[in-house]
CSV table of C-alpha atoms in Angstrom, one decimal:
chain,number,residue,atom,x,y,z
A,189,UNK,CA,161.4,-14.1,206.3
A,190,UNK,CA,161.1,-10.6,207.5
A,191,UNK,CA,158.1,-10.0,209.9
A,192,UNK,CA,156.3,-6.7,209.6
A,193,UNK,CA,156.1,-5.7,213.2
A,194,UNK,CA,157.3,-2.2,213.8
A,195,UNK,CA,159.6,-3.4,216.5
A,196,UNK,CA,161.6,-5.6,213.9
A,197,UNK,CA,162.0,-2.5,211.7
A,198,UNK,CA,163.3,-0.3,214.5
A,199,UNK,CA,167.1,-0.3,213.9
A,200,UNK,CA,167.9,1.9,217.0
A,201,UNK,CA,169.0,-1.0,219.3
A,202,UNK,CA,171.1,-2.5,216.6
A,203,UNK,CA,173.0,0.8,216.1
A,204,UNK,CA,173.4,1.2,219.8
A,205,UNK,CA,174.9,-2.4,220.1
A,206,UNK,CA,177.3,-1.5,217.2
A,207,UNK,CA,178.3,1.7,219.0
A,208,UNK,CA,179.0,-0.1,222.2
A,209,UNK,CA,181.0,-2.8,220.5
A,210,UNK,CA,183.1,-0.2,218.7
A,211,UNK,CA,183.7,1.7,222.0
A,212,UNK,CA,184.9,-1.6,223.7
A,213,UNK,CA,187.2,-2.4,220.8
A,214,UNK,CA,188.5,1.1,220.8
A,215,UNK,CA,189.5,0.9,224.4
A,216,UNK,CA,191.1,-2.6,224.1
A,217,UNK,CA,192.8,-1.7,220.9
A,218,UNK,CA,194.2,1.6,222.4
A,219,UNK,CA,195.5,-0.2,225.5
A,220,UNK,CA,197.4,-2.6,223.1
A,221,UNK,CA,198.4,-0.2,220.5
A,222,UNK,CA,202.2,0.0,219.9
A,223,UNK,CA,203.9,2.6,217.8
A,224,UNK,CA,205.6,0.0,215.4
A,225,UNK,CA,205.1,-0.6,211.7
A,226,UNK,CA,201.9,-2.6,211.0
A,227,UNK,CA,202.6,-5.8,209.1
A,228,UNK,CA,199.5,-7.6,207.7
A,229,UNK,CA,199.9,-11.4,207.6
A,230,UNK,CA,196.7,-13.3,206.9
A,231,UNK,CA,198.1,-16.7,207.9
A,232,UNK,CA,200.6,-16.1,210.6
A,233,UNK,CA,200.5,-18.5,213.5
A,234,UNK,CA,202.1,-15.8,215.6
A,235,UNK,CA,198.7,-13.9,215.6
A,236,UNK,CA,196.9,-13.3,218.8
A,237,UNK,CA,195.4,-16.5,220.5
A,238,UNK,CA,191.7,-17.3,220.7
A,239,UNK,CA,191.6,-16.3,224.4
A,240,UNK,CA,192.8,-12.8,223.7
A,241,UNK,CA,190.4,-10.2,224.9
A,242,UNK,CA,190.7,-8.0,221.9
A,243,UNK,CA,190.2,-10.8,219.5
A,244,UNK,CA,187.2,-12.0,221.3
A,245,UNK,CA,185.7,-8.5,221.4
A,246,UNK,CA,186.1,-8.1,217.7
A,247,UNK,CA,184.7,-11.4,216.7
A,248,UNK,CA,182.0,-11.9,219.3
A,249,UNK,CA,180.8,-8.3,219.8
A,250,UNK,CA,181.9,-6.1,216.9
A,251,UNK,CA,181.5,-8.6,214.1
A,252,UNK,CA,178.2,-9.8,215.3
A,253,UNK,CA,176.8,-6.3,215.9
A,254,UNK,CA,177.9,-5.2,212.4
A,255,UNK,CA,176.4,-8.4,210.9
A,256,UNK,CA,173.1,-7.7,212.5
A,257,UNK,CA,173.0,-4.1,211.3
A,258,UNK,CA,173.9,-5.1,207.8
A,259,UNK,CA,171.2,-7.8,208.0
A,260,UNK,CA,168.4,-5.3,208.8
A,261,UNK,CA,166.0,-5.6,205.9
A,262,UNK,CA,168.5,-7.6,203.8
A,263,UNK,CA,166.9,-10.3,201.6
A,264,UNK,CA,167.5,-12.6,198.8
A,265,UNK,CA,165.2,-11.5,195.9
A,266,UNK,CA,163.1,-14.3,194.3
A,267,UNK,CA,164.3,-15.6,191.0
A,268,UNK,CA,161.0,-14.3,189.4
A,269,UNK,CA,162.0,-10.6,190.0
A,270,UNK,CA,162.5,-8.8,186.8
A,271,UNK,CA,165.9,-7.5,186.0
A,272,UNK,CA,164.2,-4.4,184.8
A,273,UNK,CA,162.6,-3.8,188.3
A,274,UNK,CA,165.7,-4.7,190.3
A,275,UNK,CA,167.0,-1.1,190.5
A,276,UNK,CA,163.8,0.1,192.2
A,277,UNK,CA,163.1,-3.1,194.2
A,278,UNK,CA,163.7,-1.2,197.5
A,279,UNK,CA,160.6,0.9,196.6
A,280,UNK,CA,158.4,-2.1,196.0
A,281,UNK,CA,155.9,-3.3,198.7
A,282,UNK,CA,157.0,-6.1,201.1
A,283,UNK,CA,156.5,-9.6,199.7
A,284,UNK,CA,156.3,-12.4,202.2
A,285,UNK,CA,158.1,-14.8,199.8
A,286,UNK,CA,161.4,-13.0,200.2
A,287,UNK,CA,164.1,-14.8,202.2
A,288,UNK,CA,166.6,-13.3,204.6
A,289,UNK,CA,170.2,-13.3,203.4
A,290,UNK,CA,173.5,-13.2,205.2
A,291,UNK,CA,175.7,-10.1,204.8
A,292,UNK,CA,178.7,-12.3,203.9
A,293,UNK,CA,176.8,-13.3,200.7
A,294,UNK,CA,176.5,-9.6,199.7
A,295,UNK,CA,180.3,-9.4,199.8
A,296,UNK,CA,180.6,-12.4,197.7
A,297,UNK,CA,178.2,-11.0,195.1
A,298,UNK,CA,180.2,-7.9,195.1
A,299,UNK,CA,183.4,-10.0,194.5
A,300,UNK,CA,181.7,-11.8,191.6
A,301,UNK,CA,180.2,-8.6,190.2
A,302,UNK,CA,183.7,-7.2,189.9
A,303,UNK,CA,185.2,-10.4,188.4
A,304,UNK,CA,187.2,-10.8,191.5
A,305,UNK,CA,188.4,-14.3,190.8
A,306,UNK,CA,189.9,-13.3,187.4
A,307,UNK,CA,191.4,-10.2,188.9
A,308,UNK,CA,193.2,-12.0,191.8
A,309,UNK,CA,194.4,-14.9,189.8
A,310,UNK,CA,196.2,-12.7,187.1
A,311,UNK,CA,199.8,-13.8,187.5
A,312,UNK,CA,201.0,-10.2,187.6
A,313,UNK,CA,198.6,-9.4,190.4
A,314,UNK,CA,199.6,-12.5,192.3
A,315,UNK,CA,203.2,-11.4,192.1
A,316,UNK,CA,202.3,-7.9,193.2
A,317,UNK,CA,200.4,-9.0,196.1
A,318,UNK,CA,203.0,-11.6,197.3
A,319,UNK,CA,206.1,-9.5,197.0
A,320,UNK,CA,204.6,-5.8,196.9
A,321,UNK,CA,205.8,-5.4,193.3
A,322,UNK,CA,204.4,-2.8,191.1
A,323,UNK,CA,202.1,-3.9,188.2
A,324,UNK,CA,203.1,-2.4,184.9
A,325,UNK,CA,206.3,-0.7,186.3
A,326,UNK,CA,204.4,1.9,188.3
A,327,UNK,CA,204.4,2.5,192.1
A,328,UNK,CA,202.7,0.0,194.3
A,329,UNK,CA,199.2,1.4,194.9
A,330,UNK,CA,196.5,-0.9,196.3
A,331,UNK,CA,193.1,0.6,196.1
A,332,UNK,CA,190.2,-0.2,198.5
A,333,UNK,CA,188.6,-2.1,195.8
A,334,UNK,CA,191.5,-4.2,195.0
A,335,UNK,CA,192.2,-5.0,198.7
A,336,UNK,CA,188.5,-5.9,199.1
A,337,UNK,CA,188.7,-8.4,196.2
A,338,UNK,CA,191.8,-9.9,197.6
A,339,UNK,CA,190.2,-10.2,201.0
A,340,UNK,CA,187.1,-11.9,199.9
A,341,UNK,CA,189.1,-14.2,197.7
A,342,UNK,CA,191.4,-15.1,200.6
A,343,UNK,CA,188.5,-15.9,202.9
A,344,UNK,CA,186.8,-18.1,200.1
A,345,UNK,CA,190.0,-19.9,199.6
A,346,UNK,CA,191.0,-20.5,203.2
A,347,UNK,CA,187.6,-21.1,204.7
A,348,UNK,CA,185.7,-22.7,201.8
A,349,UNK,CA,187.7,-25.8,201.8
A,350,UNK,CA,186.7,-26.6,205.4
A,351,UNK,CA,183.0,-25.8,204.6
A,352,UNK,CA,182.7,-23.1,207.4
A,353,UNK,CA,179.5,-21.2,207.6
A,354,UNK,CA,178.9,-17.5,206.7
A,355,UNK,CA,179.2,-16.2,210.2
A,356,UNK,CA,182.8,-17.6,210.3
A,357,UNK,CA,183.7,-16.1,207.0
A,358,UNK,CA,182.2,-12.7,207.9
A,359,UNK,CA,184.2,-12.6,211.0
A,360,UNK,CA,187.4,-13.3,209.1
A,361,UNK,CA,186.7,-10.6,206.7
A,362,UNK,CA,186.1,-8.1,209.6
A,363,UNK,CA,189.4,-9.2,211.1
A,364,UNK,CA,191.1,-8.5,207.7
A,365,UNK,CA,189.5,-5.2,207.4
A,366,UNK,CA,190.7,-4.1,210.8
A,367,UNK,CA,194.3,-5.4,210.1
A,368,UNK,CA,194.3,-3.4,206.8
A,369,UNK,CA,192.7,-0.3,208.3
A,370,UNK,CA,190.1,-0.5,205.7
A,371,UNK,CA,186.9,-1.5,207.5
A,372,UNK,CA,185.1,1.8,206.6
A,373,UNK,CA,186.4,2.0,203.1
A,374,UNK,CA,185.3,-1.6,202.3
A,375,UNK,CA,181.9,-1.1,203.7
A,376,UNK,CA,181.6,2.2,201.9
A,377,UNK,CA,182.3,0.5,198.6
A,378,UNK,CA,179.5,-2.0,199.3
A,379,UNK,CA,177.1,0.7,200.4
A,380,UNK,CA,177.7,2.6,197.1
A,381,UNK,CA,177.1,-0.4,194.9
A,382,UNK,CA,173.6,0.5,193.9
A,383,UNK,CA,173.2,-2.6,191.8
A,384,UNK,CA,173.7,-4.8,194.8
A,385,UNK,CA,172.0,-2.6,197.5
A,386,UNK,CA,168.8,-1.7,195.8
A,387,UNK,CA,167.7,-5.3,194.9
A,388,UNK,CA,168.5,-6.7,198.3
A,389,UNK,CA,167.3,-4.3,200.9
A,390,UNK,CA,163.7,-3.6,201.9
A,391,UNK,CA,162.7,0.2,201.8
A,392,UNK,CA,162.5,0.3,205.6
A,393,UNK,CA,165.9,-1.2,206.2
A,394,UNK,CA,168.7,0.8,207.9
A,395,UNK,CA,170.7,0.7,204.7
A,396,UNK,CA,167.9,2.1,202.5
A,397,UNK,CA,166.9,4.8,205.0
A,398,UNK,CA,170.3,6.1,205.8
A,399,UNK,CA,173.0,4.7,203.3
A,400,UNK,CA,174.7,3.3,206.5
A,401,UNK,CA,176.2,6.7,207.0
A,402,UNK,CA,175.8,6.7,210.8
A,403,UNK,CA,177.3,3.3,211.2
A,404,UNK,CA,180.3,4.3,209.1
A,405,UNK,CA,180.9,7.3,211.3
A,406,UNK,CA,180.8,5.1,214.4
A,407,UNK,CA,183.2,2.6,212.9
A,408,UNK,CA,185.6,5.5,211.9
A,409,UNK,CA,186.4,5.8,215.6
A,410,UNK,CA,188.7,2.8,215.4
A,411,UNK,CA,190.1,3.5,211.9
A,412,UNK,CA,193.3,4.9,213.2
A,413,UNK,CA,194.1,1.8,215.4
A,414,UNK,CA,196.5,-0.8,214.1
A,415,UNK,CA,195.4,-4.5,214.6
A,416,UNK,CA,197.2,-7.7,214.1
A,417,UNK,CA,194.1,-10.0,214.5
A,418,UNK,CA,194.0,-13.7,213.5
A,419,UNK,CA,191.9,-14.2,210.5
A,420,UNK,CA,192.1,-18.0,210.3
A,421,UNK,CA,191.1,-18.6,214.0
A,422,UNK,CA,188.0,-20.7,213.2
A,423,UNK,CA,189.9,-23.0,210.7
A,424,UNK,CA,193.4,-23.0,212.3
A,425,UNK,CA,192.9,-26.2,214.1
A,426,UNK,CA,191.6,-27.9,211.0
A,427,UNK,CA,194.5,-26.7,209.0
A,428,UNK,CA,196.9,-27.9,211.6
A,429,UNK,CA,195.3,-31.3,211.6
A,430,UNK,CA,195.6,-31.5,207.8
A,431,UNK,CA,199.2,-30.3,207.9
A,432,UNK,CA,200.1,-33.1,210.3
A,433,UNK,CA,199.1,-35.7,207.6
């Protein structure tokens, strides 16, 4: 539950932590940046190792700072909330029975609201994603929405079987977003999804107060960097054990 103390509602320190994490990743990413073609591979064992400084900064600093800011005022509405009131729920008074919610769950809700599973599992889409083939004979153009649905689906598929927690899945999604250079665009899609945002954020939350605009500008500082981060780091050992048998 969310306490009502003013210090809890102050998002300033959370924004500062995000900015510090972004600056650290920017410095590390710039040092390692190489002018070569960026290839995204979600399951490559050739990805950076767990002790890599950049990987650690992304997973333990940037992802956590982003999670904490997205969590500010985020809650799971009670099942008794009327669907009629949902669009204006962020204007309703604080109700102590509301429970906190993990940001990863919000991405999963977005995935389901857009029929992500049906979209991804369409045979034509699977061929297009696997071999970069056009769908319907046109040029290969993957929109931010399509790539986000693929990413959430991939995390659910790769991590769900090992019953990893939402923190692990959220970190994997952040790594994917950086690899794709789509972190800002994916977050922007979520922030502009009023049917998801309004029922799940308190009126005093950073999201409701600012639309997450300041955070998106800060994250934009690393949008130009090309990453090859491991996205299966938390489950790789489990996968290797399974493959051994």
